Short mmCIF file of C-alpha atoms and ligand atoms in Angstrom, two decimals:
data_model
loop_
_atom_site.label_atom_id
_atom_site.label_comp_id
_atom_site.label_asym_id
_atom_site.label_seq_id
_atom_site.Cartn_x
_atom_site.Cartn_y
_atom_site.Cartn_z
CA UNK A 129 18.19 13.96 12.32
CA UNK A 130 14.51 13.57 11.64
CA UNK A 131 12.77 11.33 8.50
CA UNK A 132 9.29 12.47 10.02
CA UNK A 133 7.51 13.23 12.81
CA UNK A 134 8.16 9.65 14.01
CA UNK A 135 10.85 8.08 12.49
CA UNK A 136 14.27 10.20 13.64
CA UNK A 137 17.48 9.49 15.95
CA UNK A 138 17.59 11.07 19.28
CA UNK A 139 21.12 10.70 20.49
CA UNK A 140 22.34 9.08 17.99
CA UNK A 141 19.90 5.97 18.34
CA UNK A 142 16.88 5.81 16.25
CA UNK A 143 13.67 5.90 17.30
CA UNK A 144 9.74 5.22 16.40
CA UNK A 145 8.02 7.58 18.58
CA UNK A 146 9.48 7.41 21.95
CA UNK A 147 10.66 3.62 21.42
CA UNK A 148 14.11 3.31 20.94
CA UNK A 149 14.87 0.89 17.69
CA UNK A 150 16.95 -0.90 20.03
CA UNK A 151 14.56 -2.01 22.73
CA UNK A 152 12.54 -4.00 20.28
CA UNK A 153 15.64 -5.38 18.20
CA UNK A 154 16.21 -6.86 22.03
CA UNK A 155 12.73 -8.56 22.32
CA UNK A 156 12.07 -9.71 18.98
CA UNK A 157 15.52 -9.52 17.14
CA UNK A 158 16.00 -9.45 13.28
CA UNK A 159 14.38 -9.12 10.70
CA UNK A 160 11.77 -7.18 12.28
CA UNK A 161 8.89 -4.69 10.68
CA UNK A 162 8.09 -1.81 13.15
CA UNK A 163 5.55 1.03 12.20
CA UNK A 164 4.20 3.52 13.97
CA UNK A 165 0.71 4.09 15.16
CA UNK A 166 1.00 7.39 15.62
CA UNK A 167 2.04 8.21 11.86
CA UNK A 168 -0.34 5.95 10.45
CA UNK A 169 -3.35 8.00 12.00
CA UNK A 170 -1.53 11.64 11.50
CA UNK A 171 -1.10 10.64 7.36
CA UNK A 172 -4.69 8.99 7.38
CA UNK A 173 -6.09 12.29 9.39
CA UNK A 174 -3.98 14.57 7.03
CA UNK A 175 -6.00 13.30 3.78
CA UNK A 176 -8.82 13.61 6.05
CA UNK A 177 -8.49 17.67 6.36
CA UNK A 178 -6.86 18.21 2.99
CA UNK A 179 -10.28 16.78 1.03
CA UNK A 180 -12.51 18.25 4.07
CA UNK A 181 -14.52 20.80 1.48
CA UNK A 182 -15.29 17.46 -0.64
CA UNK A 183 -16.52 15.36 2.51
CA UNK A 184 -15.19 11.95 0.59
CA UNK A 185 -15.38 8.49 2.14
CA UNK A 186 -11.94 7.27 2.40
CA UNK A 187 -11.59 3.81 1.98
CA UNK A 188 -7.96 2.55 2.83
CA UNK A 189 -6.57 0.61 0.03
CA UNK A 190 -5.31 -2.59 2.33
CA UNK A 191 -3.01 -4.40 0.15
CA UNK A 192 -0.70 -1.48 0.34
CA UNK A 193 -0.87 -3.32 4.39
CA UNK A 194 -3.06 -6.09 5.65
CA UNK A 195 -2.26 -6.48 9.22
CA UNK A 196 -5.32 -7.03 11.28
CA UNK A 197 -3.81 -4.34 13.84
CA UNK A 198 -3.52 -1.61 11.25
CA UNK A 199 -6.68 -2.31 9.69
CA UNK A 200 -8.62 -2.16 12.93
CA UNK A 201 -6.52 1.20 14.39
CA UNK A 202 -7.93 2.79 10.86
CA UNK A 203 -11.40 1.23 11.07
CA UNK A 204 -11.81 3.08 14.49
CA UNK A 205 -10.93 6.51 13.00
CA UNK A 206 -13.25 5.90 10.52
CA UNK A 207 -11.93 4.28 7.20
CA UNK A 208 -13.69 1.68 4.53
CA UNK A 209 -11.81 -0.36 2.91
CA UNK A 210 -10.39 -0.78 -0.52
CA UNK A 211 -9.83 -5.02 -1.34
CA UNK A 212 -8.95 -6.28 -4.70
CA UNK A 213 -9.77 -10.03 -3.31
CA UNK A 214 -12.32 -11.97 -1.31
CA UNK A 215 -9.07 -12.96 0.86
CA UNK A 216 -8.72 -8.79 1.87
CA UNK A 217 -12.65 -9.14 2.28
CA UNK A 218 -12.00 -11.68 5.01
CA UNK A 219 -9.54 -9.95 6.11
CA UNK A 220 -11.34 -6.65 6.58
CA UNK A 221 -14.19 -8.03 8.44
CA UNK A 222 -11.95 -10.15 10.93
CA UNK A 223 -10.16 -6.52 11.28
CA UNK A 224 -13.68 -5.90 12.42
CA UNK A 225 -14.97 -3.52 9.20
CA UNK A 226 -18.85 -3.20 8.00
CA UNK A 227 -18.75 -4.84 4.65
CA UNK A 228 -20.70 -1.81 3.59
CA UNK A 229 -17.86 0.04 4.33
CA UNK A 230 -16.20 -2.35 1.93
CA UNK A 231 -15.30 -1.22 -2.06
CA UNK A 232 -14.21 -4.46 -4.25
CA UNK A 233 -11.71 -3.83 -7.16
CA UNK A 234 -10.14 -6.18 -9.07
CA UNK A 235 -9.95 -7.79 -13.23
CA UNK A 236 -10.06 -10.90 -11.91
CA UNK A 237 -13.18 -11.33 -9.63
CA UNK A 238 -14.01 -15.30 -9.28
CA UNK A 239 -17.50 -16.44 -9.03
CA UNK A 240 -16.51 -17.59 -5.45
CA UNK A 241 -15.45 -14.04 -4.58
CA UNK A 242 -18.07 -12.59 -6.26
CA UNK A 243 -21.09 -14.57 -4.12
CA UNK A 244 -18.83 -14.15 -1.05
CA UNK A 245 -18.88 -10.25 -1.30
CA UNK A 246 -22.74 -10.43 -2.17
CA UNK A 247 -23.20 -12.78 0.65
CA UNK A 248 -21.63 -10.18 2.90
CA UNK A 249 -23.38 -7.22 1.74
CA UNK A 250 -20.20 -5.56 0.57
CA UNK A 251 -20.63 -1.77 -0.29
CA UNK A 252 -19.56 -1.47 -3.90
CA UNK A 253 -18.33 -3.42 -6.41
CA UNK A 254 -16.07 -1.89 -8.86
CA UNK A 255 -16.45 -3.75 -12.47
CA UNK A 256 -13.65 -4.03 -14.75
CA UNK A 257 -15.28 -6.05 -17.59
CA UNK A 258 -18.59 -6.51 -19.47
CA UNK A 259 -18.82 -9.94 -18.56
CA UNK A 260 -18.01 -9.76 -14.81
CA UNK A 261 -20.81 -7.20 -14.97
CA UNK A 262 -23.11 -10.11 -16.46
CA UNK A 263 -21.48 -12.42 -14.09
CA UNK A 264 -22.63 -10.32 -11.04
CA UNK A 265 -26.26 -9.59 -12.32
CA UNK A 266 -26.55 -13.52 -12.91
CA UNK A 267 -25.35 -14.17 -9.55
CA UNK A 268 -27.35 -11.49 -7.17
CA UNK A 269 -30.39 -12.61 -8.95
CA UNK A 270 -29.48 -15.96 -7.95
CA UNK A 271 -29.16 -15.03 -4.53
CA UNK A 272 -31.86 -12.46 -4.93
CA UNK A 273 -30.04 -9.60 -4.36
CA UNK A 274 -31.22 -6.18 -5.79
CA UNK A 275 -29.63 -3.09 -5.86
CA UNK A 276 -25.98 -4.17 -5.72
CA UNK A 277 -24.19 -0.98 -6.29
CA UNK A 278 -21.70 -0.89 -9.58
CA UNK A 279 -18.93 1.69 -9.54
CA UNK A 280 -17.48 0.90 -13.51
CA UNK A 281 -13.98 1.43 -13.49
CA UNK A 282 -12.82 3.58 -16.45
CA UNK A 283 -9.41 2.91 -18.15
CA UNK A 284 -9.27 6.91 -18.73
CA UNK A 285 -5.94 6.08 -21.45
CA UNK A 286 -3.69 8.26 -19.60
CA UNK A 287 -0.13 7.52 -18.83
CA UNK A 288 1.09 8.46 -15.17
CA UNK A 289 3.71 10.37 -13.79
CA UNK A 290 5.43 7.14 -12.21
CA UNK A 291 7.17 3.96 -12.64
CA UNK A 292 5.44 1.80 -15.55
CA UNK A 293 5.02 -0.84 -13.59
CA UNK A 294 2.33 0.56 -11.27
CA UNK A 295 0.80 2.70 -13.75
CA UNK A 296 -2.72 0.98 -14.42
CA UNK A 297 -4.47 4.12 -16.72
CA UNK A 298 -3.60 3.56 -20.22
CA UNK A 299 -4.53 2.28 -22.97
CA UNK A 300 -2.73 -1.10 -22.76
CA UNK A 301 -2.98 -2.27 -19.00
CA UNK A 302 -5.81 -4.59 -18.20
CA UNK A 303 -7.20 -2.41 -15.54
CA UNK A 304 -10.82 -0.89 -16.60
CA UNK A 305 -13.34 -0.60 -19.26
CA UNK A 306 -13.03 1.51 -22.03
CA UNK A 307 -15.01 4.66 -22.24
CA UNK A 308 -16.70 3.07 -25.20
CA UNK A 309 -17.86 -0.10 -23.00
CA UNK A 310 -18.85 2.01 -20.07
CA UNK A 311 -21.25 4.28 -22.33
CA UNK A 312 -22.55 0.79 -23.27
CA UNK A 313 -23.33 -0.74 -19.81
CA UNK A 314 -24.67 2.54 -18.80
CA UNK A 315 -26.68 2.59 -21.79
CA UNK A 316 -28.10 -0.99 -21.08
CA UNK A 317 -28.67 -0.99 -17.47
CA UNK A 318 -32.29 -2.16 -17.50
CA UNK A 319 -30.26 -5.62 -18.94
CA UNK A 320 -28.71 -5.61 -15.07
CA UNK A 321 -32.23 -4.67 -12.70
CA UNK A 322 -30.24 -6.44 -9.71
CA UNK A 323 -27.20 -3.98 -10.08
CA UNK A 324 -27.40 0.08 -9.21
CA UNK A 325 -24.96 1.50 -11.60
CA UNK A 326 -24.34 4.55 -9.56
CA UNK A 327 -20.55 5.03 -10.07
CA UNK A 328 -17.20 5.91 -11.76
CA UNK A 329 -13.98 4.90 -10.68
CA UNK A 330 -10.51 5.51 -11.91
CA UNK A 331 -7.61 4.73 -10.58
CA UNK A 332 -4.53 5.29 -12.97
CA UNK A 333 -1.64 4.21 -11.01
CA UNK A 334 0.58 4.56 -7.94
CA UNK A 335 3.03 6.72 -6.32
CA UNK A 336 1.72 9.67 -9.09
CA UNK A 337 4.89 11.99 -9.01
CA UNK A 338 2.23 14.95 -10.01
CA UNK A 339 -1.65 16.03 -9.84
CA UNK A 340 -1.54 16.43 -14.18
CA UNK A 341 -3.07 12.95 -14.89
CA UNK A 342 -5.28 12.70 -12.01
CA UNK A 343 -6.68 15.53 -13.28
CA UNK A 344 -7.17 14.48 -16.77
CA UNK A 345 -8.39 10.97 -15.72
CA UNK A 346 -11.23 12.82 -13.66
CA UNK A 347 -11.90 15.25 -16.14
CA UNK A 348 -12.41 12.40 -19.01
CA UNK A 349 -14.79 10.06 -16.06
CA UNK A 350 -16.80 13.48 -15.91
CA UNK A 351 -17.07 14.11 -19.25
CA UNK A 352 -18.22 10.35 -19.55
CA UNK A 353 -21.14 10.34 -17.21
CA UNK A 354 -22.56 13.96 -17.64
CA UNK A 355 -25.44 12.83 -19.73
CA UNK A 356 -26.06 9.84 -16.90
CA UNK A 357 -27.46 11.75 -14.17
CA UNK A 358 -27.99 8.70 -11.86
CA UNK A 359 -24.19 8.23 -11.90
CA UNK A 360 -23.54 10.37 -8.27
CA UNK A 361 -20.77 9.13 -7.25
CA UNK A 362 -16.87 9.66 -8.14
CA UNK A 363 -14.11 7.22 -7.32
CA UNK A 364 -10.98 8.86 -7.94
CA UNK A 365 -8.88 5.69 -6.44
CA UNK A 366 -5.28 5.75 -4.76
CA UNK A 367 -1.82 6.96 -6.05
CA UNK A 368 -0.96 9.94 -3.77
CA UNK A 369 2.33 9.27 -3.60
CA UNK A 370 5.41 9.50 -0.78
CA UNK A 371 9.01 10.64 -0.69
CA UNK A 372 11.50 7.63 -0.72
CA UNK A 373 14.85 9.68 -0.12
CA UNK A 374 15.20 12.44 2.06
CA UNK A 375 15.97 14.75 -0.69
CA UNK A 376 12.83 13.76 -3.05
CA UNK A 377 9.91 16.00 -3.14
CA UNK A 378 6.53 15.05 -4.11
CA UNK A 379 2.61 16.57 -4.10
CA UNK A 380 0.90 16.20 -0.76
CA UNK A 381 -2.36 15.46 -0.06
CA UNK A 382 -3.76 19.05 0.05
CA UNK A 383 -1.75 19.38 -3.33
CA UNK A 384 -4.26 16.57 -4.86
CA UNK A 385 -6.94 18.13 -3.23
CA UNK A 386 -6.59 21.76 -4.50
CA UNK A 387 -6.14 20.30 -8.09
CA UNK A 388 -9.08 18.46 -8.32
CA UNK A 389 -11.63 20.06 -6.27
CA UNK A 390 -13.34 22.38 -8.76
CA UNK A 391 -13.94 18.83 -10.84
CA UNK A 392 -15.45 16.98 -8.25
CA UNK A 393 -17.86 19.28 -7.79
CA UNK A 394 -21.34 17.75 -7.59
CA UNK A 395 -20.30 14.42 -7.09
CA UNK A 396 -20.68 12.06 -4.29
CA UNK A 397 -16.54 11.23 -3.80
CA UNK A 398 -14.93 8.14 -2.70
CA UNK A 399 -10.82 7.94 -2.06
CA UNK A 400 -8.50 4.72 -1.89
CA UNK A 401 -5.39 5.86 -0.52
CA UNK A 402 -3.08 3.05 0.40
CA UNK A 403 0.55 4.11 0.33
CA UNK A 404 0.22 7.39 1.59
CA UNK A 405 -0.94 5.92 4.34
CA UNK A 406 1.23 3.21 5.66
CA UNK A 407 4.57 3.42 4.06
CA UNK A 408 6.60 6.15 6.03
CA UNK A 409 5.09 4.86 8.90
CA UNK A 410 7.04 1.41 8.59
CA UNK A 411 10.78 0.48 9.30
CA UNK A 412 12.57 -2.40 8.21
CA UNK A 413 15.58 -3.53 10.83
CA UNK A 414 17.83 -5.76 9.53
CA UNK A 415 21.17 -7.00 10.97
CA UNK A 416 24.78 -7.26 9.29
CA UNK A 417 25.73 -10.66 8.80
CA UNK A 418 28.69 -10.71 7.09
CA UNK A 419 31.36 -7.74 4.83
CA UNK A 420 33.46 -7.87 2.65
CA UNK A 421 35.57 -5.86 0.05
CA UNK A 422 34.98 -7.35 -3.52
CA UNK A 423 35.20 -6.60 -7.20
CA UNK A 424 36.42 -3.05 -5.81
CA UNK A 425 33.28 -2.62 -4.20
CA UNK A 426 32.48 -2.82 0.19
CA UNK A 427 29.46 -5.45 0.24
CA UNK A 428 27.69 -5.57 3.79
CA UNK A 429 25.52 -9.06 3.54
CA UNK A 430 22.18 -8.37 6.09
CA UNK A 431 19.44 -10.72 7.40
CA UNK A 432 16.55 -9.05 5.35
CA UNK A 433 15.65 -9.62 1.54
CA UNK A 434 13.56 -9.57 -1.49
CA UNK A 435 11.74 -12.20 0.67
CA UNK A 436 10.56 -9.19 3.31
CA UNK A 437 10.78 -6.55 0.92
CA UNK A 438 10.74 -7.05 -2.79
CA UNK A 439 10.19 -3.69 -3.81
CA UNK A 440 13.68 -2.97 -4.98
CA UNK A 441 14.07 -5.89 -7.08
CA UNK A 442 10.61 -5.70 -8.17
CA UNK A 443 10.10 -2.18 -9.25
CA UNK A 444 13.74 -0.73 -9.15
CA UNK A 445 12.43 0.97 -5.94
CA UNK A 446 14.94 2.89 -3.91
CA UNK A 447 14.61 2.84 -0.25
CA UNK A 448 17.00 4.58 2.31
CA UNK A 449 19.47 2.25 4.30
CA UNK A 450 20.35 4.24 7.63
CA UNK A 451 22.30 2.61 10.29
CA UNK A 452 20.47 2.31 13.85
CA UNK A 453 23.22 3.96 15.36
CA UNK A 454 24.27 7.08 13.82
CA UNK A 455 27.13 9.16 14.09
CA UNK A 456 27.96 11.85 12.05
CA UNK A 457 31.21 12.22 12.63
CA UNK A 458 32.81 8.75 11.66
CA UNK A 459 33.48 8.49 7.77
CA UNK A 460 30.89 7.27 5.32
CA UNK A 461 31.39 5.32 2.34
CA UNK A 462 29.41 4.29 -0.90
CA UNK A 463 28.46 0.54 0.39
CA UNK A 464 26.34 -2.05 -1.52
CA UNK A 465 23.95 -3.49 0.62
CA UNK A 466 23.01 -7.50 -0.61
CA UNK A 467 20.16 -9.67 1.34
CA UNK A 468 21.27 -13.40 1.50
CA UNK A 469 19.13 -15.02 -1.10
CA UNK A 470 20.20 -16.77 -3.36
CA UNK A 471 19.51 -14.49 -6.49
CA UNK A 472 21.94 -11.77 -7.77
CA UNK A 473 19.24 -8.84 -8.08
CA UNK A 474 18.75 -9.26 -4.28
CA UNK A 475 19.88 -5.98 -3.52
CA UNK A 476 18.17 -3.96 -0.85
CA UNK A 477 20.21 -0.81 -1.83
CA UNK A 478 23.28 0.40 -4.49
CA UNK A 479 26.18 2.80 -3.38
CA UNK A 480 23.96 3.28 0.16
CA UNK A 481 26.65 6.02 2.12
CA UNK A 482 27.01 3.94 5.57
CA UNK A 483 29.81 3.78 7.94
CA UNK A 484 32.22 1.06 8.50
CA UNK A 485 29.85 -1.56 9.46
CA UNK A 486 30.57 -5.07 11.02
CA UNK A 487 28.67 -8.14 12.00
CA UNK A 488 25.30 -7.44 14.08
CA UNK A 489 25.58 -3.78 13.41
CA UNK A 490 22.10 -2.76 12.50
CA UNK A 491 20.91 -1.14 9.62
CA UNK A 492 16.77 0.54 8.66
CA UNK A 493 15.53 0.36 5.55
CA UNK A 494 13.09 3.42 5.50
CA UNK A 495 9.22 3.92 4.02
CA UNK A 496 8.62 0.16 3.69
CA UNK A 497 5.13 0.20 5.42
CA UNK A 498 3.26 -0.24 2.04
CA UNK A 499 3.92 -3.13 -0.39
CA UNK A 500 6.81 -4.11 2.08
CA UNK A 501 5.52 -7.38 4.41
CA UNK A 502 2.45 -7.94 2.29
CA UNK A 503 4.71 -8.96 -0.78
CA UNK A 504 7.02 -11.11 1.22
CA UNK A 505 7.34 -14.64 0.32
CA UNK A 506 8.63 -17.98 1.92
CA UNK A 507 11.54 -18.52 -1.05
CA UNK A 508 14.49 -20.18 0.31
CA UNK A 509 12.65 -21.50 2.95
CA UNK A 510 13.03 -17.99 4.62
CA UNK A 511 10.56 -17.67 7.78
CA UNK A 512 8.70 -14.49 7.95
CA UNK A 513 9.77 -11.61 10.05
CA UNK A 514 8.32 -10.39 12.83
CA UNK A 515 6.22 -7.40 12.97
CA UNK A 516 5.41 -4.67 15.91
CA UNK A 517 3.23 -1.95 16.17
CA UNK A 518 3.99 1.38 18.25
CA UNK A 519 1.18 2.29 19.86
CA UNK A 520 -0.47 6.13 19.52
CA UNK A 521 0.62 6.92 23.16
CA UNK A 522 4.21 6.94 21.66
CA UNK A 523 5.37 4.85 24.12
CA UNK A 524 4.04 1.07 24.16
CA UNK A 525 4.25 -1.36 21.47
CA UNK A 526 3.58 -5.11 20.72
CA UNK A 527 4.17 -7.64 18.22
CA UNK A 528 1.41 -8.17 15.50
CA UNK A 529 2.72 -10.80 13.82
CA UNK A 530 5.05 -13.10 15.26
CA UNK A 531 8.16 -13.90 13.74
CA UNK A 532 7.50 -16.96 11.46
CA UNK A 533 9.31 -20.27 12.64
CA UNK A 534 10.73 -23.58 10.38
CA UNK A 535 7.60 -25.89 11.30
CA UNK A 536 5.41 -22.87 9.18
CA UNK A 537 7.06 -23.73 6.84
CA UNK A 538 5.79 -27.29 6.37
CA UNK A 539 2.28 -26.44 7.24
CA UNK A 540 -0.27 -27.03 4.99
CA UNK A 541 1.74 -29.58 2.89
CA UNK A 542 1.46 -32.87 2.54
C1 PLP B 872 -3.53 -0.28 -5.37
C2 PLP B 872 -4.80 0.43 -5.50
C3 PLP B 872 -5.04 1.58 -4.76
C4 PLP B 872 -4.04 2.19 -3.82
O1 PLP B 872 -2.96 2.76 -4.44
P1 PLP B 872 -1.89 3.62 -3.58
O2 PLP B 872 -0.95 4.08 -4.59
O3 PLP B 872 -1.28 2.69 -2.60
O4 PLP B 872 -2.63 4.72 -2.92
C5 PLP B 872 -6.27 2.19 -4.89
N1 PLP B 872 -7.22 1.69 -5.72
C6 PLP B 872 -7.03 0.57 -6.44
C7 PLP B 872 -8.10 0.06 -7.30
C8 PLP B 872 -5.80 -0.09 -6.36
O5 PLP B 872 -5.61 -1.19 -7.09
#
């Protein structure tokens, strides 16, 4: 059985690439993050093709994933970055990225962020608010910076084809300006002679189940800056989405491309892909602990959580649960699989079909390479896991994070 082209068993032991699971349970035990090198590149390089006629600058959107490997395996193929903090700034250029490879998103830009990324040189700044556009004009003329480049981020009023609570395009979310406010600022620019206000961007959500809003959103941002001709370039954002169950089929990248090429057309275009990306490229092993039969129900107790991946309890997100070792021909049965915290909506997965399972049999939890380790937390005192990287030859992999011990978790207090 294959999930992709490098996440599949191979006599009856699953494998990333040419690594069996096993091996690097062995080395670095449980809970453990494992992606993929290999499928990172392949999903960053099949965006790459599908937009080819529209020669856009991808910039990967890194808190889908902010491991210093992965950010500096995608900065050699040639990706910017997306960051929606001056933390993922850092971050970006200790990965090793040109901060003018660097596009800053965010409502919330601090002052302190703000004169960080202008101290950098960062490429774009994506505004979300009248006054942060006021705030960045006051403080590059301060710093006498000119010709910061302004991509105004355009809350296009368009619900999305996904779960509300990653949809960011309408009306009431926080993300964006009006069309109203961006006429405004574009109508007022001499107000800003630091700032270049060259750009739109829109990004209406995440995991977009079709192309129909995307499409609308870009067709509103065009409609918005036709009469401002030194508006050039087009950020259409993230949201291409994944499949999180085998049976679950959703738009591909060429699919986004086909639907909005013909209203791109003319325009200098910028991407921010983050989840298609990273998250079927990452693997989530996780060890039984405990069973038991309860309330009429089989409960398997594992070593993973909402503290590695939150996701589930967060956003109702369902992930598949596949054992490590698989055999088809034992019986499977509807089994509730519960992480150890101590909260009752710590549930990595509901009526999951799984063997008989016992103690240290180990279980995957598939697609969890975006939002997955970046969201994990240190409640109950839990550690963080350990994270390795399979290398692009298939065949050699190291850790990227080490697995977090009890005396990190009295660091930094007092
Ligand atoms: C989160 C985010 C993205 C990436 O979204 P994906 O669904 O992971 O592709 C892109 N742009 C902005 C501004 C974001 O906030």
């Amino acid at each position: 059985m294959t999930f992709n082209s490098s996440i599949r068993y191979q006599n009856q032991r699953l494998f990333v690439d040419d690594v069996p699971v096993l091996d690097i349970q062995h080395a670095v035990n449980t809970p453990v993050y494992i992606y993929s090198q290999r499928r990172i590149l392949q999903n960053y390089r099949a965006i790459e093709q599908a937009f080819s006629a529209m020669q856009p600058h991808i910039h990967f959107s890194m808190k889908a994933n902010n491991s210093l490997a992965i950010l500096r395996g995608l900065r050699q193929v040639g990706a910017g970055i997306d960051a929606v903090s001056g933390g993922e700034i850092y971050k970006a250029i200790a990965a090793g990225f040109d901060p003018s490879h660097i596009v800053f998103a965010g409502v919330g830009k601090t002052a302190a962020d703000i004169r960080y990324a202008l101290d950098v040189g960062i490429g774009w700044f994506n505004v979300e608010n009248v006054q942060e556009a006021h705030l960045i004009q006051q403080l590059a003329a301060g710093m006498g910076r000119t010709h910061v480049r302004i991509a105004l981020r355009l809350n296009p009023d368009i619900t999305a084809n996904t779960h509300p609570h990653i949809a960011t395009g309408h009306g009431a979310a926080k993300f964006g300006l009006t069309a109203e406010a961006i006429r405004h600022l574009l109508d007022h620019q001499h107000e800003f002679p630091a700032l270049t206000m060259c750009g739109l961007h829109v990004h209406i959500g995440s995991n977009l189940k079709d192309t129909t809003a995307t499409v609308e959103a870009i067709k509103r941002a065009r409609e918005l800056i036709a009469p401002y001709p030194n508006v050039t370039t087009l950020n259409i954002g993230g949201g291409m989405p994944v499949a999180y169950s085998s049976d679950e089929v959703v738009p591909c990248a060429a699919d986004f491309a086909q639907a909005i090429a013909l209203h791109v057309d003319g325009y200098h275009l910028l991407l921010e892909p983050g989840r298609a990306i990273v998250a079927d490229a990452g693997i989530l092993i996780t060890k039984v602990l405990y069973t038991k039969f309860q309330g009429g129900q089989r409960l398997v107790i594992i070593d993973a959580s909402m503290t590695e991946l939150i996701r589930p309890m967060l956003y109702q997100a369902h992930h598949d649960i596949v054992p490590v070792h698989h055999d088809s021909n034992v019986q499977h049965f509807p089994t509730q699989v519960h992480g150890p915290v101590c909260e009752t909506t710590d549930v990595m997965g509901r009526d999951v079909d799984l063997p008989e399972l016992e103690p240290d049999d180990l279980l995957a939890v598939l697609t969890v390479g975006a939002y997955g380790s970046v969201m994990s937390s240190h409640y109950n005192a839990r550690p963080r896991p350990a994270e390795v990287l399979v290398h692009e030859d298939g065949t050699t992999w190291n850790i990227i994070r080490r697995r977090e011990s009890w005396s990190d978790l009295v660091q930094g207090e007092m």
